[in-house]
Amino acid sequence: MDRLVNTVRPYAWGSVTAIPELLGTAPTGEPQAEMWMGAHPGAPSRIDRGSGPVSLAEVIDADPETELGPDTVRAFGPRLPFLLKLLAAGSPLSLQVHPDLAQAKEGFADEERRGVPIDAGHRNYKDANHKPELICALTPFDGLCGFRHPAQAADLLEGLGVDDLKPYVDILRASPEEAALREVLTAVLSAEHHAIAGTVERTAVAADQLAAKGGPHADAYAACAVLAHHFPGDPGVLAAMLLNHVQLQPGEALFLGAGIPHAYISGLGVELMANSDNVLRCGLTPKHVDVPELLRVVRFEAGDAGVLRPEDVDGEEIYETPIDEFRLSRFVVAPGAAPRPLVSRTPQILLCTAGTVQLRGGDAELTLAPGESAFARAGEHLTLSGEGTLFRATVVA
């Protein structure tokens, strides 16, 4: 097993305090948005096996079958197929969707064929992989996930009392579900900027007033007001009103599959995703929004957000998802508990988020405090003890 030295990404939306508080370090005054754990080429973790620090990506590249195991290499190629993160949202992230695997392959090949530079601002597909995600809350976590039923979205918009929104309300009440959601999202994202900015401003004022009054939609209206404060005039504020507003409690999670519009608003969580950078944005961003491609990828399916709670399997709390690139689970280690084995045919990244835990493998021992993590190669026999909480990211292969 190897202790990981990880990079913190200073994206502007990051919290200044959340990750430092978990790590027990002093804030720098700058946002600290994500701490990456894995072998993503953008910021691979580093390990030291006695010859000095080296990129985990380089270690895996040198001997993928030993590090990842034959099952992982057979299923996903000679690369770690997931990326584990600590994510700390101090302000809202962009409203976005991710393509499925076929769409990603097709989109990447098309942009490569057309010679779109990989770092171009208008490029949609950075690679040929899909990007399913799982976010598990460590603190109360606010977000948006999936479409509301059209009738519920109509009630929410109508309750604002903004005349500009009436055409959207009428569509949501009169059209079949998929057609209604598609038509309203298309209208919002394709509207003339000046007109939609005025509508967003009036919507934000009404939402702020109604949130202060309380009532059944107060939390959703408050979220709308927060989004409009950070992104004044952005059509994504109206698009967000079509989505489920979710408030996760610690230990609860969301799975974001392909085509599901979502955004994180605030909170600290553990995020696990397939190794990809493919994002199509719907709004709440100054970055490029490719409306036609977005509408091709979005799944206009209404339903609840599908909050996940872990299933306990012999003391391992597992967050079940329908994909194989990753599996997230959690151990809450009680003081005095017998050491428990941590063995996997696939690679593991182990992250402590509370207390102190010990990992033992052969003659080696590693102690992890909150925010510290380790990599275990495939087939490595470890035991876990101590008193604290440990998240485990593995591959299903």
Short mmCIF file of C-alpha atoms in Angstrom, two decimals:
data_model
loop_
_atom_site.label_atom_id
_atom_site.label_comp_id
_atom_site.label_asym_id
_atom_site.label_seq_id
_atom_site.Cartn_x
_atom_site.Cartn_y
_atom_site.Cartn_z
CA MET A 1 0.00 0.00 0.00
CA ASP A 2 1.12 3.53 -0.69
CA ARG A 3 0.29 6.80 1.00
CA LEU A 4 -1.04 9.24 -1.59
CA VAL A 5 0.12 12.82 -1.94
CA ASN A 6 -2.73 14.61 -3.66
CA THR A 7 -3.36 17.87 -5.50
CA VAL A 8 -6.04 20.36 -4.46
CA ARG A 9 -7.64 22.17 -7.38
CA PRO A 10 -8.36 25.89 -6.71
CA TYR A 11 -11.48 26.33 -8.86
CA ALA A 12 -13.30 29.59 -8.21
CA TRP A 13 -16.44 27.90 -6.86
CA GLY A 14 -14.50 26.08 -4.14
CA SER A 15 -14.94 26.64 -0.42
CA VAL A 16 -12.10 28.51 1.28
CA THR A 17 -12.47 26.53 4.52
CA ALA A 18 -14.11 23.10 4.08
CA ILE A 19 -11.15 21.04 2.85
CA PRO A 20 -8.64 22.75 5.21
CA GLU A 21 -10.97 22.05 8.15
CA LEU A 22 -11.13 18.36 7.23
CA LEU A 23 -7.35 18.18 6.79
CA GLY A 24 -6.68 20.18 9.96
CA THR A 25 -4.67 22.80 8.07
CA ALA A 26 -4.89 26.57 7.93
CA PRO A 27 -6.92 28.07 5.06
CA THR A 28 -4.83 29.80 2.43
CA GLY A 29 -7.48 32.41 1.70
CA GLU A 30 -7.94 30.93 -1.78
CA PRO A 31 -10.74 28.55 -2.81
CA GLN A 32 -9.95 24.85 -2.41
CA ALA A 33 -12.52 23.08 -4.56
CA GLU A 34 -11.40 19.49 -5.16
CA MET A 35 -8.72 17.16 -3.89
CA TRP A 36 -7.98 14.50 -6.52
CA MET A 37 -7.02 10.94 -5.65
CA GLY A 38 -6.06 8.69 -8.53
CA ALA A 39 -4.14 8.64 -11.79
CA HIS A 40 -5.99 11.24 -13.84
CA PRO A 41 -3.42 12.89 -16.16
CA GLY A 42 -4.59 16.36 -15.11
CA ALA A 43 -3.38 15.94 -11.52
CA PRO A 44 -2.23 12.41 -10.67
CA SER A 45 -1.53 11.48 -7.08
CA ARG A 46 2.09 10.81 -6.12
CA ILE A 47 3.56 7.89 -4.20
CA ASP A 48 7.02 7.04 -2.88
CA ARG A 49 8.27 3.46 -2.90
CA GLY A 50 11.73 4.37 -1.72
CA SER A 51 13.15 6.17 -4.73
CA GLY A 52 11.40 9.49 -4.28
CA PRO A 53 7.94 10.77 -5.25
CA VAL A 54 6.54 9.54 -8.56
CA SER A 55 3.20 9.90 -10.31
CA LEU A 56 0.74 7.08 -9.66
CA ALA A 57 -0.09 7.25 -13.37
CA GLU A 58 3.55 6.46 -14.23
CA VAL A 59 3.61 3.56 -11.77
CA ILE A 60 0.49 2.06 -13.33
CA ASP A 61 1.76 2.63 -16.87
CA ALA A 62 4.95 0.73 -16.03
CA ASP A 63 3.13 -2.44 -14.89
CA PRO A 64 -0.65 -2.22 -15.25
CA GLU A 65 -1.38 -5.90 -14.62
CA THR A 66 0.42 -5.87 -11.27
CA GLU A 67 -1.05 -2.57 -10.10
CA LEU A 68 -4.60 -2.94 -11.46
CA GLY A 69 -4.97 -6.69 -11.76
CA PRO A 70 -5.82 -8.66 -14.91
CA ASP A 71 -9.60 -8.27 -14.42
CA THR A 72 -9.41 -4.47 -14.46
CA VAL A 73 -7.05 -4.37 -17.43
CA ARG A 74 -9.25 -6.79 -19.35
CA ALA A 75 -12.39 -4.71 -18.67
CA PHE A 76 -11.07 -1.14 -18.93
CA GLY A 77 -7.58 -1.22 -20.38
CA PRO A 78 -4.26 -0.41 -18.68
CA ARG A 79 -5.49 2.58 -16.67
CA LEU A 80 -7.19 3.24 -13.37
CA PRO A 81 -10.82 3.67 -14.50
CA PHE A 82 -11.99 5.95 -11.68
CA LEU A 83 -11.11 9.21 -9.95
CA LEU A 84 -11.88 9.81 -6.27
CA LYS A 85 -12.27 13.36 -4.96
CA LEU A 86 -13.06 15.47 -1.99
CA LEU A 87 -15.39 18.14 -3.39
CA ALA A 88 -16.09 21.37 -1.49
CA ALA A 89 -18.64 23.67 -3.10
CA GLY A 90 -18.60 27.17 -1.64
CA SER A 91 -20.74 28.48 -4.48
CA PRO A 92 -22.76 26.72 -7.22
CA LEU A 93 -21.14 24.70 -9.97
CA SER A 94 -22.41 24.85 -13.54
CA LEU A 95 -25.62 23.07 -14.49
CA GLN A 96 -24.44 20.16 -16.63
CA VAL A 97 -24.95 16.71 -18.13
CA HIS A 98 -22.56 13.96 -19.20
CA PRO A 99 -22.81 11.78 -22.32
CA ASP A 100 -23.17 8.03 -22.34
CA LEU A 101 -20.31 5.91 -23.66
CA ALA A 102 -21.59 5.72 -27.25
CA GLN A 103 -22.22 9.47 -27.38
CA ALA A 104 -18.77 10.20 -25.96
CA LYS A 105 -17.04 7.99 -28.51
CA GLU A 106 -19.03 9.49 -31.37
CA GLY A 107 -18.60 13.09 -30.20
CA PHE A 108 -14.88 12.73 -29.56
CA ALA A 109 -14.28 11.11 -32.94
CA ASP A 110 -16.28 13.82 -34.70
CA GLU A 111 -14.36 16.68 -33.06
CA GLU A 112 -11.06 14.95 -33.73
CA ARG A 113 -12.04 14.50 -37.38
CA ARG A 114 -12.99 18.18 -37.65
CA GLY A 115 -9.70 19.23 -36.08
CA VAL A 116 -11.19 21.01 -33.06
CA PRO A 117 -8.24 21.69 -30.70
CA ILE A 118 -8.48 19.62 -27.52
CA ASP A 119 -8.15 22.78 -25.40
CA ALA A 120 -10.59 24.89 -27.44
CA GLY A 121 -13.22 26.66 -25.35
CA HIS A 122 -16.03 25.42 -27.60
CA ARG A 123 -14.89 21.78 -27.57
CA ASN A 124 -17.44 19.42 -25.93
CA TYR A 125 -15.60 16.09 -25.83
CA LYS A 126 -12.15 15.91 -24.22
CA ASP A 127 -12.00 12.10 -24.43
CA ALA A 128 -13.98 9.09 -25.63
CA ASN A 129 -15.28 7.98 -22.22
CA HIS A 130 -18.48 8.48 -20.29
CA LYS A 131 -18.54 10.19 -16.89
CA PRO A 132 -21.02 8.70 -14.43
CA GLU A 133 -20.61 10.23 -10.97
CA LEU A 134 -21.50 9.50 -7.36
CA ILE A 135 -21.48 12.21 -4.68
CA CYS A 136 -21.73 11.23 -0.99
CA ALA A 137 -22.32 14.03 1.50
CA LEU A 138 -19.92 14.59 4.40
CA THR A 139 -21.83 17.71 5.50
CA PRO A 140 -25.35 18.88 4.59
CA PHE A 141 -25.13 19.10 0.80
CA ASP A 142 -27.37 21.13 -1.50
CA GLY A 143 -27.85 20.24 -5.15
CA LEU A 144 -30.06 19.71 -8.19
CA CYS A 145 -30.58 16.34 -9.84
CA GLY A 146 -32.90 15.22 -12.62
CA PHE A 147 -36.16 16.66 -13.89
CA ARG A 148 -39.18 17.30 -11.73
CA HIS A 149 -42.49 16.04 -13.06
CA PRO A 150 -43.81 18.77 -15.38
CA ALA A 151 -46.87 19.42 -13.21
CA GLN A 152 -44.62 20.01 -10.20
CA ALA A 153 -42.36 22.33 -12.18
CA ALA A 154 -45.45 24.20 -13.40
CA ASP A 155 -46.67 24.67 -9.83
CA LEU A 156 -43.25 25.98 -8.79
CA LEU A 157 -43.04 28.47 -11.66
CA GLU A 158 -46.67 29.57 -11.35
CA GLY A 159 -46.24 30.20 -7.64
CA LEU A 160 -43.67 32.91 -8.42
CA GLY A 161 -46.35 35.13 -9.97
CA VAL A 162 -44.03 36.27 -12.79
CA ASP A 163 -46.00 36.90 -16.01
CA ASP A 164 -43.00 36.06 -18.22
CA LEU A 165 -43.12 32.48 -16.95
CA LYS A 166 -46.74 31.81 -17.94
CA PRO A 167 -45.91 30.39 -21.41
CA TYR A 168 -43.61 27.85 -19.78
CA VAL A 169 -46.28 26.95 -17.24
CA ASP A 170 -48.82 26.39 -20.02
CA ILE A 171 -46.46 24.09 -21.91
CA LEU A 172 -45.65 22.09 -18.79
CA ARG A 173 -49.35 21.57 -18.07
CA ALA A 174 -50.52 20.83 -21.61
CA SER A 175 -47.84 18.72 -23.31
CA PRO A 176 -46.75 15.11 -22.78
CA GLU A 177 -44.01 14.81 -20.17
CA GLU A 178 -40.92 14.39 -22.36
CA ALA A 179 -42.11 16.92 -24.96
CA ALA A 180 -42.96 19.49 -22.26
CA LEU A 181 -39.56 19.31 -20.60
CA ARG A 182 -37.74 19.40 -23.94
CA GLU A 183 -39.75 22.37 -25.23
CA VAL A 184 -39.33 24.47 -22.11
CA LEU A 185 -35.59 23.77 -21.73
CA THR A 186 -35.06 24.52 -25.41
CA ALA A 187 -37.00 27.78 -25.15
CA VAL A 188 -35.10 28.93 -22.07
CA LEU A 189 -31.63 28.15 -23.45
CA SER A 190 -32.37 29.52 -26.93
CA ALA A 191 -34.04 32.79 -25.85
CA GLU A 192 -32.62 36.20 -26.74
CA HIS A 193 -30.20 37.16 -23.97
CA HIS A 194 -31.66 40.54 -23.00
CA ALA A 195 -35.19 39.18 -22.72
CA ILE A 196 -34.28 36.10 -20.72
CA ALA A 197 -32.00 38.12 -18.41
CA GLY A 198 -34.93 40.32 -17.45
CA THR A 199 -37.09 37.27 -16.78
CA VAL A 200 -34.35 35.76 -14.63
CA GLU A 201 -34.09 38.99 -12.63
CA ARG A 202 -37.84 39.13 -11.96
CA THR A 203 -37.87 35.44 -11.09
CA ALA A 204 -35.00 35.89 -8.64
CA VAL A 205 -36.71 38.77 -6.83
CA ALA A 206 -39.94 36.79 -6.47
CA ALA A 207 -38.09 33.64 -5.36
CA ASP A 208 -36.18 35.54 -2.70
CA GLN A 209 -39.38 37.05 -1.31
CA LEU A 210 -41.23 33.72 -1.26
CA ALA A 211 -38.30 31.90 0.33
CA ALA A 212 -38.40 34.38 3.21
CA LYS A 213 -42.11 33.68 3.76
CA GLY A 214 -41.65 29.92 4.09
CA GLY A 215 -44.09 27.40 2.70
CA PRO A 216 -43.83 24.11 0.81
CA HIS A 217 -41.53 25.48 -1.93
CA ALA A 218 -39.40 27.72 0.27
CA ASP A 219 -36.21 25.64 -0.07
CA ALA A 220 -36.50 25.45 -3.87
CA TYR A 221 -37.13 29.19 -4.10
CA ALA A 222 -34.17 29.88 -1.82
CA ALA A 223 -31.95 27.75 -4.09
CA CYS A 224 -33.19 29.72 -7.11
CA ALA A 225 -32.31 33.00 -5.37
CA VAL A 226 -28.81 31.70 -4.56
CA LEU A 227 -28.21 30.68 -8.17
CA ALA A 228 -29.42 34.06 -9.46
CA HIS A 229 -27.17 35.87 -6.97
CA HIS A 230 -24.11 34.07 -8.33
CA PHE A 231 -25.22 34.08 -11.99
CA PRO A 232 -27.42 37.15 -12.58
CA GLY A 233 -29.37 36.97 -15.81
CA ASP A 234 -28.18 33.42 -16.60
CA PRO A 235 -30.86 31.26 -18.29
CA GLY A 236 -29.58 28.34 -16.24
CA VAL A 237 -31.46 29.82 -13.27
CA LEU A 238 -34.75 29.10 -15.05
CA ALA A 239 -33.53 25.72 -16.28
CA ALA A 240 -32.74 24.83 -12.66
CA MET A 241 -36.38 25.36 -11.72
CA LEU A 242 -37.23 22.31 -13.84
CA LEU A 243 -34.99 20.10 -11.68
CA ASN A 244 -35.36 18.36 -8.34
CA HIS A 245 -33.84 20.33 -5.48
CA VAL A 246 -32.04 17.90 -3.15
CA GLN A 247 -30.68 18.43 0.35
CA LEU A 248 -28.47 15.49 1.30
CA GLN A 249 -27.61 14.67 4.88
CA PRO A 250 -24.19 13.22 5.76
CA GLY A 251 -23.93 9.66 4.46
CA GLU A 252 -26.58 10.14 1.76
CA ALA A 253 -25.54 10.10 -1.89
CA LEU A 254 -26.65 10.81 -5.45
CA PHE A 255 -25.77 8.86 -8.57
CA LEU A 256 -25.56 11.01 -11.71
CA GLY A 257 -25.91 8.83 -14.78
CA ALA A 258 -25.62 9.82 -18.43
CA GLY A 259 -27.97 12.55 -19.63
CA ILE A 260 -29.15 13.54 -16.14
CA PRO A 261 -28.95 17.34 -15.64
CA HIS A 262 -27.46 18.26 -12.28
CA ALA A 263 -25.59 20.90 -10.32
CA TYR A 264 -23.96 21.10 -6.91
CA ILE A 265 -24.84 24.22 -4.92
CA SER A 266 -23.02 23.92 -1.58
CA GLY A 267 -21.45 21.41 0.78
CA LEU A 268 -18.57 18.98 1.25
CA GLY A 269 -18.67 15.47 -0.15
CA VAL A 270 -16.76 12.46 -1.42
CA GLU A 271 -17.14 12.19 -5.20
CA LEU A 272 -16.29 9.14 -7.28
CA MET A 273 -16.47 9.13 -11.07
CA ALA A 274 -15.30 7.41 -14.21
CA ASN A 275 -12.05 8.86 -15.53
CA SER A 276 -13.34 11.44 -18.02
CA ASP A 277 -13.57 15.20 -18.56
CA ASN A 278 -16.68 15.22 -20.76
CA VAL A 279 -19.15 17.90 -19.65
CA LEU A 280 -21.98 19.55 -21.56
CA ARG A 281 -23.15 22.67 -19.78
CA CYS A 282 -26.76 23.92 -19.54
CA GLY A 283 -26.02 27.21 -17.79
CA LEU A 284 -24.80 28.81 -14.55
CA THR A 285 -21.47 29.39 -16.23
CA PRO A 286 -19.62 31.86 -18.45
CA LYS A 287 -18.28 28.87 -20.41
CA HIS A 288 -19.49 27.58 -23.76
CA VAL A 289 -23.05 26.17 -23.92
CA ASP A 290 -23.67 24.09 -27.06
CA VAL A 291 -27.47 23.99 -27.01
CA PRO A 292 -28.02 21.57 -29.95
CA GLU A 293 -25.50 19.04 -28.64
CA LEU A 294 -26.81 19.42 -25.11
CA LEU A 295 -30.37 18.68 -26.24
CA ARG A 296 -29.11 15.58 -28.04
CA VAL A 297 -27.56 14.24 -24.84
CA VAL A 298 -30.12 15.22 -22.18
CA ARG A 299 -32.57 12.53 -21.09
CA PHE A 300 -35.94 14.20 -20.66
CA GLU A 301 -37.16 11.78 -18.03
CA ALA A 302 -38.93 13.03 -14.92
CA GLY A 303 -38.75 11.40 -11.50
CA ASP A 304 -37.41 11.90 -8.02
CA ALA A 305 -33.71 12.47 -7.46
CA GLY A 306 -33.08 8.94 -6.18
CA VAL A 307 -31.21 9.63 -2.95
CA LEU A 308 -28.96 6.66 -2.15
CA ARG A 309 -28.38 5.25 1.30
CA PRO A 310 -25.76 2.55 1.74
CA GLU A 311 -26.55 -1.12 2.12
CA ASP A 312 -24.67 -2.82 4.96
CA VAL A 313 -22.95 -6.01 3.80
CA ASP A 314 -21.01 -7.56 6.72
CA GLY A 315 -20.02 -4.14 8.08
CA GLU A 316 -19.16 -2.61 4.71
CA GLU A 317 -21.71 0.05 3.73
CA ILE A 318 -22.00 -0.13 -0.07
CA TYR A 319 -23.47 2.51 -2.39
CA GLU A 320 -24.90 0.46 -5.24
CA THR A 321 -24.70 1.94 -8.76
CA PRO A 322 -25.38 0.43 -12.21
CA ILE A 323 -21.85 0.83 -13.61
CA ASP A 324 -18.61 -1.14 -13.26
CA GLU A 325 -15.83 1.47 -13.42
CA PHE A 326 -16.19 2.13 -9.70
CA ARG A 327 -17.86 1.16 -6.47
CA LEU A 328 -17.94 3.33 -3.35
CA SER A 329 -18.32 1.92 0.13
CA ARG A 330 -17.78 3.10 3.68
CA PHE A 331 -16.52 1.59 6.92
CA VAL A 332 -17.38 3.15 10.28
CA VAL A 333 -14.75 1.60 12.54
CA ALA A 334 -15.67 1.33 16.21
CA PRO A 335 -13.00 1.51 18.93
CA GLY A 336 -11.82 -1.91 20.00
CA ALA A 337 -13.31 -3.67 16.98
CA ALA A 338 -11.35 -6.60 15.61
CA PRO A 339 -9.24 -5.79 12.53
CA ARG A 340 -11.16 -6.52 9.38
CA PRO A 341 -9.70 -7.64 6.05
CA LEU A 342 -9.64 -5.35 3.02
CA VAL A 343 -8.84 -7.56 0.05
CA SER A 344 -9.83 -6.94 -3.56
CA ARG A 345 -8.96 -8.45 -6.94
CA THR A 346 -9.04 -4.85 -8.23
CA PRO A 347 -7.17 -1.70 -7.13
CA GLN A 348 -8.39 0.32 -4.17
CA ILE A 349 -8.12 3.90 -2.98
CA LEU A 350 -8.85 4.30 0.72
CA LEU A 351 -9.79 7.70 2.19
CA CYS A 352 -10.18 8.56 5.86
CA THR A 353 -12.79 11.27 6.58
CA ALA A 354 -13.08 11.10 10.38
CA GLY A 355 -11.06 9.79 13.34
CA THR A 356 -7.89 7.80 12.76
CA VAL A 357 -7.60 4.42 11.06
CA GLN A 358 -4.73 2.00 10.61
CA LEU A 359 -4.02 -0.08 7.52
CA ARG A 360 -1.72 -3.07 7.82
CA GLY A 361 -0.28 -5.18 5.02
CA GLY A 362 2.45 -7.70 5.76
CA ASP A 363 5.05 -5.89 7.88
CA ALA A 364 3.88 -2.42 6.79
CA GLU A 365 1.48 -0.15 8.66
CA LEU A 366 -0.06 3.11 7.57
CA THR A 367 -2.07 5.50 9.75
CA LEU A 368 -4.59 7.75 8.05
CA ALA A 369 -6.05 10.92 9.56
CA PRO A 370 -8.97 12.87 8.04
CA GLY A 371 -8.29 13.78 4.42
CA GLU A 372 -5.42 11.28 4.07
CA SER A 373 -5.57 8.43 1.58
CA ALA A 374 -3.78 5.35 0.32
CA PHE A 375 -3.54 3.25 -2.84
CA ALA A 376 -3.58 -0.55 -2.67
CA ARG A 377 -2.69 -2.54 -5.74
CA ALA A 378 -4.93 -5.39 -6.89
CA GLY A 379 -4.83 -8.46 -4.67
CA GLU A 380 -3.01 -6.75 -1.81
CA HIS A 381 -4.00 -8.17 1.59
CA LEU A 382 -4.75 -5.40 4.10
CA THR A 383 -6.48 -5.16 7.46
CA LEU A 384 -8.34 -2.15 8.83
CA SER A 385 -8.53 -1.06 12.48
CA GLY A 386 -8.70 2.09 14.59
CA GLU A 387 -11.60 4.45 15.27
CA GLY A 388 -12.99 6.48 12.41
CA THR A 389 -14.60 6.50 8.97
CA LEU A 390 -12.93 5.11 5.85
CA PHE A 391 -14.26 5.37 2.29
CA ARG A 392 -13.21 2.70 -0.17
CA ALA A 393 -13.16 3.15 -3.96
CA THR A 394 -12.77 -0.02 -6.01
CA VAL A 395 -13.53 -1.41 -9.48
CA VAL A 396 -16.33 -3.86 -10.22
CA ALA A 397 -14.67 -6.30 -12.60
#
